[in-house]
Short mmCIF file of C-alpha atoms in Angstrom, two decimals:
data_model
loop_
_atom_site.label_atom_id
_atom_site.label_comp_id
_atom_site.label_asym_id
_atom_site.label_seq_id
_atom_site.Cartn_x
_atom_site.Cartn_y
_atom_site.Cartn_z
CA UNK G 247 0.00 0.00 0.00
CA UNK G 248 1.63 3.53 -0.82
CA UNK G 249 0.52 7.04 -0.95
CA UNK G 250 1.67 9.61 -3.12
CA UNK G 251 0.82 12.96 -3.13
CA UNK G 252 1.60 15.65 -5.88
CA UNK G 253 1.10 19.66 -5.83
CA UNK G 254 0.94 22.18 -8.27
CA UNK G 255 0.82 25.88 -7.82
CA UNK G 256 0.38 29.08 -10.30
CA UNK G 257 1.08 31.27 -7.61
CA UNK G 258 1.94 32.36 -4.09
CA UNK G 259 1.90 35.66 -2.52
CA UNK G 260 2.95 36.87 0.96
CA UNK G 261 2.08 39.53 2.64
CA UNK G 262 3.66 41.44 5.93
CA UNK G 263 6.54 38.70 6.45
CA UNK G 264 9.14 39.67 8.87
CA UNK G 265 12.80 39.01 7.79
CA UNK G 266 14.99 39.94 10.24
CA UNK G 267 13.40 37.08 12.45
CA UNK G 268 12.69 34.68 9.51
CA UNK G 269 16.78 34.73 9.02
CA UNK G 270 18.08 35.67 12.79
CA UNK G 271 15.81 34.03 14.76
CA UNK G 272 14.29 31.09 12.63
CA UNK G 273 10.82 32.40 12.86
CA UNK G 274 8.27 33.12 10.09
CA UNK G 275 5.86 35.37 10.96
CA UNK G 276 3.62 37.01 8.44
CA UNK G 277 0.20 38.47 8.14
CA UNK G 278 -1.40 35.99 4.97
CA UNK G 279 -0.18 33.51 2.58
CA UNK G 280 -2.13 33.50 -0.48
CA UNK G 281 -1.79 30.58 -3.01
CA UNK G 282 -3.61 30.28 -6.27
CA UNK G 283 -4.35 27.38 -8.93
CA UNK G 284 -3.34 24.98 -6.33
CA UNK G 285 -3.54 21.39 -8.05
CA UNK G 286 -3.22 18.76 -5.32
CA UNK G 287 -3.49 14.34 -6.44
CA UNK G 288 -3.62 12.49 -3.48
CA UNK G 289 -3.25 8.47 -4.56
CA UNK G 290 -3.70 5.85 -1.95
CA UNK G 291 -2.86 2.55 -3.87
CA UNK G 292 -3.68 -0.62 -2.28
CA UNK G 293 -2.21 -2.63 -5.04
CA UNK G 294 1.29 -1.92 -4.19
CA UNK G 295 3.24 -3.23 -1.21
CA UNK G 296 2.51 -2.69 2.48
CA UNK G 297 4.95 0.19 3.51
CA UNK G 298 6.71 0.05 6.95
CA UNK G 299 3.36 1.32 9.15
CA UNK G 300 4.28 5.04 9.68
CA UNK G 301 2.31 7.76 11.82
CA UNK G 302 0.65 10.26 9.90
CA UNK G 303 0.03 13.45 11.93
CA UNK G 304 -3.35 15.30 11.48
CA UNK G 305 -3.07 19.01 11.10
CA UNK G 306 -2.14 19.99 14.53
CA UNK G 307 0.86 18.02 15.23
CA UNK G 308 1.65 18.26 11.89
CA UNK G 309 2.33 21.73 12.33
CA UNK G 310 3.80 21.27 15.85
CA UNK G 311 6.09 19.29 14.06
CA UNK G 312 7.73 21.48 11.80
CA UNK G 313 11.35 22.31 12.43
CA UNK G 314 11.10 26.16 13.13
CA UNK G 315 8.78 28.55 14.82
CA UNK G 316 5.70 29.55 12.41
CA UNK G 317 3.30 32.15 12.32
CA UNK G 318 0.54 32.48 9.92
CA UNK G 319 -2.71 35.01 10.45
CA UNK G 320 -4.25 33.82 7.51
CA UNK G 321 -4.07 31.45 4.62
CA UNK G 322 -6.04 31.45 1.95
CA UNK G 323 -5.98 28.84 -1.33
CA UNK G 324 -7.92 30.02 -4.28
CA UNK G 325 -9.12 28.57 -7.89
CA UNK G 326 -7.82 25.14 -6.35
CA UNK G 327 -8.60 21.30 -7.34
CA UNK G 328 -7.66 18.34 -5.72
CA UNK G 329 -8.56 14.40 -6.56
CA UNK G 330 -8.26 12.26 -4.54
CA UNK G 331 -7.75 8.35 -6.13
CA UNK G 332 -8.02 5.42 -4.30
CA UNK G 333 -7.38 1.74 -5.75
CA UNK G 334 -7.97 -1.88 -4.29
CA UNK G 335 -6.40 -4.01 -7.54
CA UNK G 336 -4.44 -3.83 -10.70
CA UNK G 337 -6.89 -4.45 -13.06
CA UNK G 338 -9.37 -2.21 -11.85
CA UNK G 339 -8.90 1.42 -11.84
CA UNK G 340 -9.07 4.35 -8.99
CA UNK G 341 -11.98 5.13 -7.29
CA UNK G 342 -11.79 9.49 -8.16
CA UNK G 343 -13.18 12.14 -5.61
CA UNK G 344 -13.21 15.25 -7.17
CA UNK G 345 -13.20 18.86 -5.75
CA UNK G 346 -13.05 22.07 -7.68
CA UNK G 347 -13.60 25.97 -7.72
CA UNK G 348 -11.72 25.34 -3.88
CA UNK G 349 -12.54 28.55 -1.82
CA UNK G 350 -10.40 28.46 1.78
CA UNK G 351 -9.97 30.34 4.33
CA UNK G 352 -7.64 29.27 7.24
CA UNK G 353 -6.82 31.46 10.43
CA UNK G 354 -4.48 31.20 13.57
CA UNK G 355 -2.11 28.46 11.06
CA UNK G 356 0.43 28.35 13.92
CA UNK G 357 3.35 26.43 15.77
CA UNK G 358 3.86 29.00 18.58
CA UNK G 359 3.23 27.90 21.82
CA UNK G 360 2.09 31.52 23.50
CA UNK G 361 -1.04 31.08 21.13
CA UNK G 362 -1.08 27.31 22.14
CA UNK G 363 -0.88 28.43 25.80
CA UNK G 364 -4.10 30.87 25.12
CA UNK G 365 -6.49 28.13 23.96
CA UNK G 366 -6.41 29.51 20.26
CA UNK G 367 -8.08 27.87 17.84
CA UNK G 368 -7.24 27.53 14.26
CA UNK G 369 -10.17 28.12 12.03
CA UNK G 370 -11.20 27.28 8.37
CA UNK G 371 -13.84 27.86 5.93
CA UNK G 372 -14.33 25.71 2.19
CA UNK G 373 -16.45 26.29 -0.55
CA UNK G 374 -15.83 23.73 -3.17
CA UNK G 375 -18.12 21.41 -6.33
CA UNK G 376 -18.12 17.98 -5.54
CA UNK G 377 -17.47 15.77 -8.72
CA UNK G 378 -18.47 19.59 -10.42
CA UNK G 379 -21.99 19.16 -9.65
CA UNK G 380 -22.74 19.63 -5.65
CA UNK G 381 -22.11 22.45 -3.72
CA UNK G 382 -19.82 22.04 -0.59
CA UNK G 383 -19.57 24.21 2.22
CA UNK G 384 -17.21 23.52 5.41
CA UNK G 385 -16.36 24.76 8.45
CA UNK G 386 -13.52 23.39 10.13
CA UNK G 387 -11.84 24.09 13.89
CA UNK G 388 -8.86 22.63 15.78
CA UNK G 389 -7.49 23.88 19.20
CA UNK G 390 -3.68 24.55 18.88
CA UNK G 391 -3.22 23.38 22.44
CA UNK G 392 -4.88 19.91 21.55
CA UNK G 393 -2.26 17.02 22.37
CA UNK G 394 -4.77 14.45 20.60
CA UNK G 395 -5.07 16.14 17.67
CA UNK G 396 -9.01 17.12 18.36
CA UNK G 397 -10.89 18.37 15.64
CA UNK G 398 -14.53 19.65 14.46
CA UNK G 399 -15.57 19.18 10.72
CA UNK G 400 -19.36 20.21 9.48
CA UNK G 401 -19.93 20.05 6.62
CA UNK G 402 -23.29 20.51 4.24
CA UNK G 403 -23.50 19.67 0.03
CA UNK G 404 -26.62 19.91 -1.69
CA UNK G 405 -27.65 19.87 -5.48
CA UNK G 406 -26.24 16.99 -6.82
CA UNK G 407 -27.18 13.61 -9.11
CA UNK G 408 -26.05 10.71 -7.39
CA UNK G 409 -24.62 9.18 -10.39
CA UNK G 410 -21.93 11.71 -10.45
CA UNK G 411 -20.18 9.70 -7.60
CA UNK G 412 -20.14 6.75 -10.02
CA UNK G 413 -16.41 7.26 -10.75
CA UNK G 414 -15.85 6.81 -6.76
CA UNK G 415 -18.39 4.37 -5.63
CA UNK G 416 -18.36 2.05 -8.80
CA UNK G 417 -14.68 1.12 -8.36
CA UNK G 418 -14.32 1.16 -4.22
CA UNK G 419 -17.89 0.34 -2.85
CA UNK G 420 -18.95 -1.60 -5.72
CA UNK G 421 -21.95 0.16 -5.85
CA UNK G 422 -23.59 2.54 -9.22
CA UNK G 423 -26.03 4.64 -9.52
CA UNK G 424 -28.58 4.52 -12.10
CA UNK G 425 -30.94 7.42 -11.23
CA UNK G 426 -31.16 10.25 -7.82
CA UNK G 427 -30.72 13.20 -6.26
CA UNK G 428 -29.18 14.16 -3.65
CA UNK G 429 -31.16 16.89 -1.95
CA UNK G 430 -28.97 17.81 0.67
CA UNK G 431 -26.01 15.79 2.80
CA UNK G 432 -25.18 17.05 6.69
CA UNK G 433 -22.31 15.61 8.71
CA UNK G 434 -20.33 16.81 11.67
CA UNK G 435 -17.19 15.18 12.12
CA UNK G 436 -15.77 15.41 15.73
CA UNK G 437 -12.80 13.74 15.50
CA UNK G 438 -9.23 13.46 17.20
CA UNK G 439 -6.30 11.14 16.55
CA UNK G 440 -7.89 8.34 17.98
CA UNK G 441 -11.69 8.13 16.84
CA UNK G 442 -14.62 10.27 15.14
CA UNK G 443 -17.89 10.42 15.80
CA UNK G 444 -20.96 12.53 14.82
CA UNK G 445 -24.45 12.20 12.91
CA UNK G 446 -24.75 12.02 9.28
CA UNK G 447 -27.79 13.09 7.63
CA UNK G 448 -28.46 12.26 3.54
CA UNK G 449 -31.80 13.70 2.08
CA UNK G 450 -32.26 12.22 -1.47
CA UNK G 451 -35.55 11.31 -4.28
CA UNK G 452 -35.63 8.84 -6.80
CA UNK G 453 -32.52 6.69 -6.01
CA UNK G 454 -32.21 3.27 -7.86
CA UNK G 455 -29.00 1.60 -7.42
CA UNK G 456 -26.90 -1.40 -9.07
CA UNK G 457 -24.29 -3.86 -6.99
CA UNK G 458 -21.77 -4.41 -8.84
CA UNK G 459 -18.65 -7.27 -9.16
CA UNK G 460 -15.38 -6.56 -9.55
CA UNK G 461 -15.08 -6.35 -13.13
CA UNK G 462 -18.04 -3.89 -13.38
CA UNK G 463 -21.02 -6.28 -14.25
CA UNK G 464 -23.78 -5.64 -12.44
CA UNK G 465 -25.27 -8.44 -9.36
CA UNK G 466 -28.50 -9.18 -10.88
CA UNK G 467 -29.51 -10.90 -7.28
CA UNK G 468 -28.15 -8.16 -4.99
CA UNK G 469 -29.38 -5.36 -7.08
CA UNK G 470 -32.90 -6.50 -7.25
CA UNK G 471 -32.83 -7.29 -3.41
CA UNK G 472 -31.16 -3.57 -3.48
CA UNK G 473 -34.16 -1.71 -5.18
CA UNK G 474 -36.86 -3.77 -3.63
CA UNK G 475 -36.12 -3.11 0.24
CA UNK G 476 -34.78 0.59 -0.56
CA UNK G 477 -36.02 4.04 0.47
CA UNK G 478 -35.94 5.32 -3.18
CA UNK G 479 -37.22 8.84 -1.75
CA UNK G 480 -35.84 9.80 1.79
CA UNK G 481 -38.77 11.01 2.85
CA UNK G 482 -40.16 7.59 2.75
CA UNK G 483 -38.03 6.49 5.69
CA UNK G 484 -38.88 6.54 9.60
CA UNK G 485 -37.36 10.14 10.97
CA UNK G 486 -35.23 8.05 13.41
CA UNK G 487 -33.45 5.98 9.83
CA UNK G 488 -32.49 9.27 8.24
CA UNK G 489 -29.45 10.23 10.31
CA UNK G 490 -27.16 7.56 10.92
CA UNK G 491 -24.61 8.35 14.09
CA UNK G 492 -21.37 7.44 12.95
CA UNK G 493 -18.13 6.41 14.84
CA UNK G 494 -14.82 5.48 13.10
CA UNK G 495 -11.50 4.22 14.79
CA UNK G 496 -8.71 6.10 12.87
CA UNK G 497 -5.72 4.05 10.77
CA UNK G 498 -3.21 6.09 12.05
CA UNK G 499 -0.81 5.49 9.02
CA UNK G 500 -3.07 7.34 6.46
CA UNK G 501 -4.20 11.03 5.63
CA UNK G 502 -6.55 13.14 7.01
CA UNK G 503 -7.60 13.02 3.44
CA UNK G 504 -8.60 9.52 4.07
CA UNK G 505 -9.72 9.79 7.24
CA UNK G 506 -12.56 12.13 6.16
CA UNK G 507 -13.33 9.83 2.96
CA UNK G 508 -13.59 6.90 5.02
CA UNK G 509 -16.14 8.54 7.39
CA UNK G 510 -17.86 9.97 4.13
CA UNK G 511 -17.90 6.43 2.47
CA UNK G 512 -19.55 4.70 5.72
CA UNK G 513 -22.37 7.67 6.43
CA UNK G 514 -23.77 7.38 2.66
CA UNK G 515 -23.65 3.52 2.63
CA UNK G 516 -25.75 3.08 5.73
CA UNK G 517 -28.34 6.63 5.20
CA UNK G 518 -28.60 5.00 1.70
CA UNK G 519 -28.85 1.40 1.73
CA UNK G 520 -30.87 -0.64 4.16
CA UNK G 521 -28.55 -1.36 7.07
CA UNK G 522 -27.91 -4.61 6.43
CA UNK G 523 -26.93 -4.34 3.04
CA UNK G 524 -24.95 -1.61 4.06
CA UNK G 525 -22.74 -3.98 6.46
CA UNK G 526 -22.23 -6.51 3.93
CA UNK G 527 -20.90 -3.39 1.48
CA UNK G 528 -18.50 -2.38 4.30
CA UNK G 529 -17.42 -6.05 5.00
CA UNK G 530 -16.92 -6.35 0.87
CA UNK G 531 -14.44 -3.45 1.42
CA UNK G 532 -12.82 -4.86 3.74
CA UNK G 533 -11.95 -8.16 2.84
CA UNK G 534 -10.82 -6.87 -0.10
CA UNK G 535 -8.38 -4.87 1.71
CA UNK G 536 -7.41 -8.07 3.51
CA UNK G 537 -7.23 -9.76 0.62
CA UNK G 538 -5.11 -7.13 -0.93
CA UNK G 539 -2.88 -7.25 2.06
CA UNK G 540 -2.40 -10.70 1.84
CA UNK G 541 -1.19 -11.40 -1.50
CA UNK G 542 1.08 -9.00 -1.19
CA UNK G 543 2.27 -10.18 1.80
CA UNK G 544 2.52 -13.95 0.88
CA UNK G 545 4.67 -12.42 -1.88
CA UNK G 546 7.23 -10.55 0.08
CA UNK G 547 7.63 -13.65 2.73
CA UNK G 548 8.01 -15.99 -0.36
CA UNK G 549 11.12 -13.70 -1.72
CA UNK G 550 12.55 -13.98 2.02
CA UNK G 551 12.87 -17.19 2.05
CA UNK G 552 14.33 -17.41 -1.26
#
């Protein structure tokens, strides 16, 4: 399994930086950091072999982490894009999440432990289209002084078909879409380097679905057992079925990035499907991570004992 990440920028622009203590004193301090046309691919390939398990820091320690003292009041990243691909095996392609016309706003982006000391919090706003179609708005918080790496993360999306996720869900959940809208999506992420938790709410009309194998044909069995016990309208379901109240351990050796997509994935399987359709999609995943895992593994211990 290996991640790769790759950035692309137009532009970056700085405003009120102080030299003298950039250069004497090791200390970057400046007012805003602007940076525009930002093109970030995030690949998690699961096809490749296990690397050494390695800690990934969220955002807080991340920034604890860095080798001098920094100082940011404000960052902003305009016109940006980002995908983020995701693979299980060679002869299928990525799973694609797509974000573009990226709007954010971050404040307090800081290593210095006065502001740590004073319970400041670092703040962020995003405006984004999902797979260009749904509108995404975010609000995102993190205390400095948080030794856990605790986070908040609400976000909303509305507008969207939900066949444009068919370039994500068809290749990683196994799951299409053949018709439906999504209304409106809600989820609050409270989250820290251990665990999230938080409800997930997904209003939708007129969804009819299609399982899926691995090479793309569809399951006539499960997709007929699919549409037949399905909520095709969201409004059809019991008040109490349409928020589902999530909580996700965290794989410490992956990406915030995949953090959120993981809680993501596992609030629209089970607000969509019927529950327990929506565990056997989640056990699908992962024994084909397992599975993954495995070969990969057999492979490396055969070339040992060569």
């Amino acid at each position: 399994m290996t991640s790769i990440y790759a950035l692309d920028v137009k532009s970056i622009a700085l405003a009120r930086i102080d030299l003298y203590r950039a250069f004497a004193e090791q200390q970057v301090e400046m007012g805003s950091l602007t940076v525009d046309g930002a093109f970030f691919d995030v690949f998690l390939d699961k096809t490749m072999p296990e690397d050494p398990s390695r800690f990934k820091p969220l955002p807080v320690s991340a920034l604890r982490n860095v080798p001098f003292g920094l100082r940011v009041d404000t960052v902003r990243l305009t016109n940006a894009e980002m995908m983020y691909s995701e693979r299980f095996e060679v002869e299928r392609g990525y799973g694609n999440t797509h974000l573009s016309g990226i709007e954010v706003t971050l404040l307090n982006v800081s290593n210095d432990t006065l502001l740590a000391m004073a319970d400041t919090v670092m703040r962020g706003t995003v405006d984004a289209k999902l797979f260009d179609k749904g509108i995404l708005h975010g609000e995102y918080t993190a205390p400095l002084s948080s030794r856990n790496d605790a986070f908040k993360l609400d976000v909303t999306m509305r507008d969207m078909p939900l066949s444009a996720a068919n370039s994500m869900s068809e290749n990683l959940i196994l799951l299409r879409a053949d018709s439906g809208w999504i209304n409106s999506l809600h989820f609050r992420m409270n989250a820290n380097n251990d665990s999230a938790v938080g409800p997930f709410t997904l209003k939708y009309s007129n969804a009819w679905l299609r399982i899926v194998n691995d090479d793309g044909k569809k399951r006539r069995f499960l997709t007929t057992l699919v549409n037949s016990t399905l909520h095709h309208d969201s409004k059809d379901k019991p008040p109490e079925e349409r928020t589902e109240h999530l909580r996700l351990a965290r794989r410490k050796d992956r990406s915030v990035f995949n953090y959120i997509w993981i809680y993501s994935r596992e609030g629209l399987m089970h607000t969509l499907l019927p529950e327990a359709l929506a565990d056997v999609q989640s056990g699908m995943m992962k024994r084909k991570a397992r599975a993954s895992k495995g070969i990969f593994g057999k492979s490396a211990n055969k070339k040992k004992n060569q």
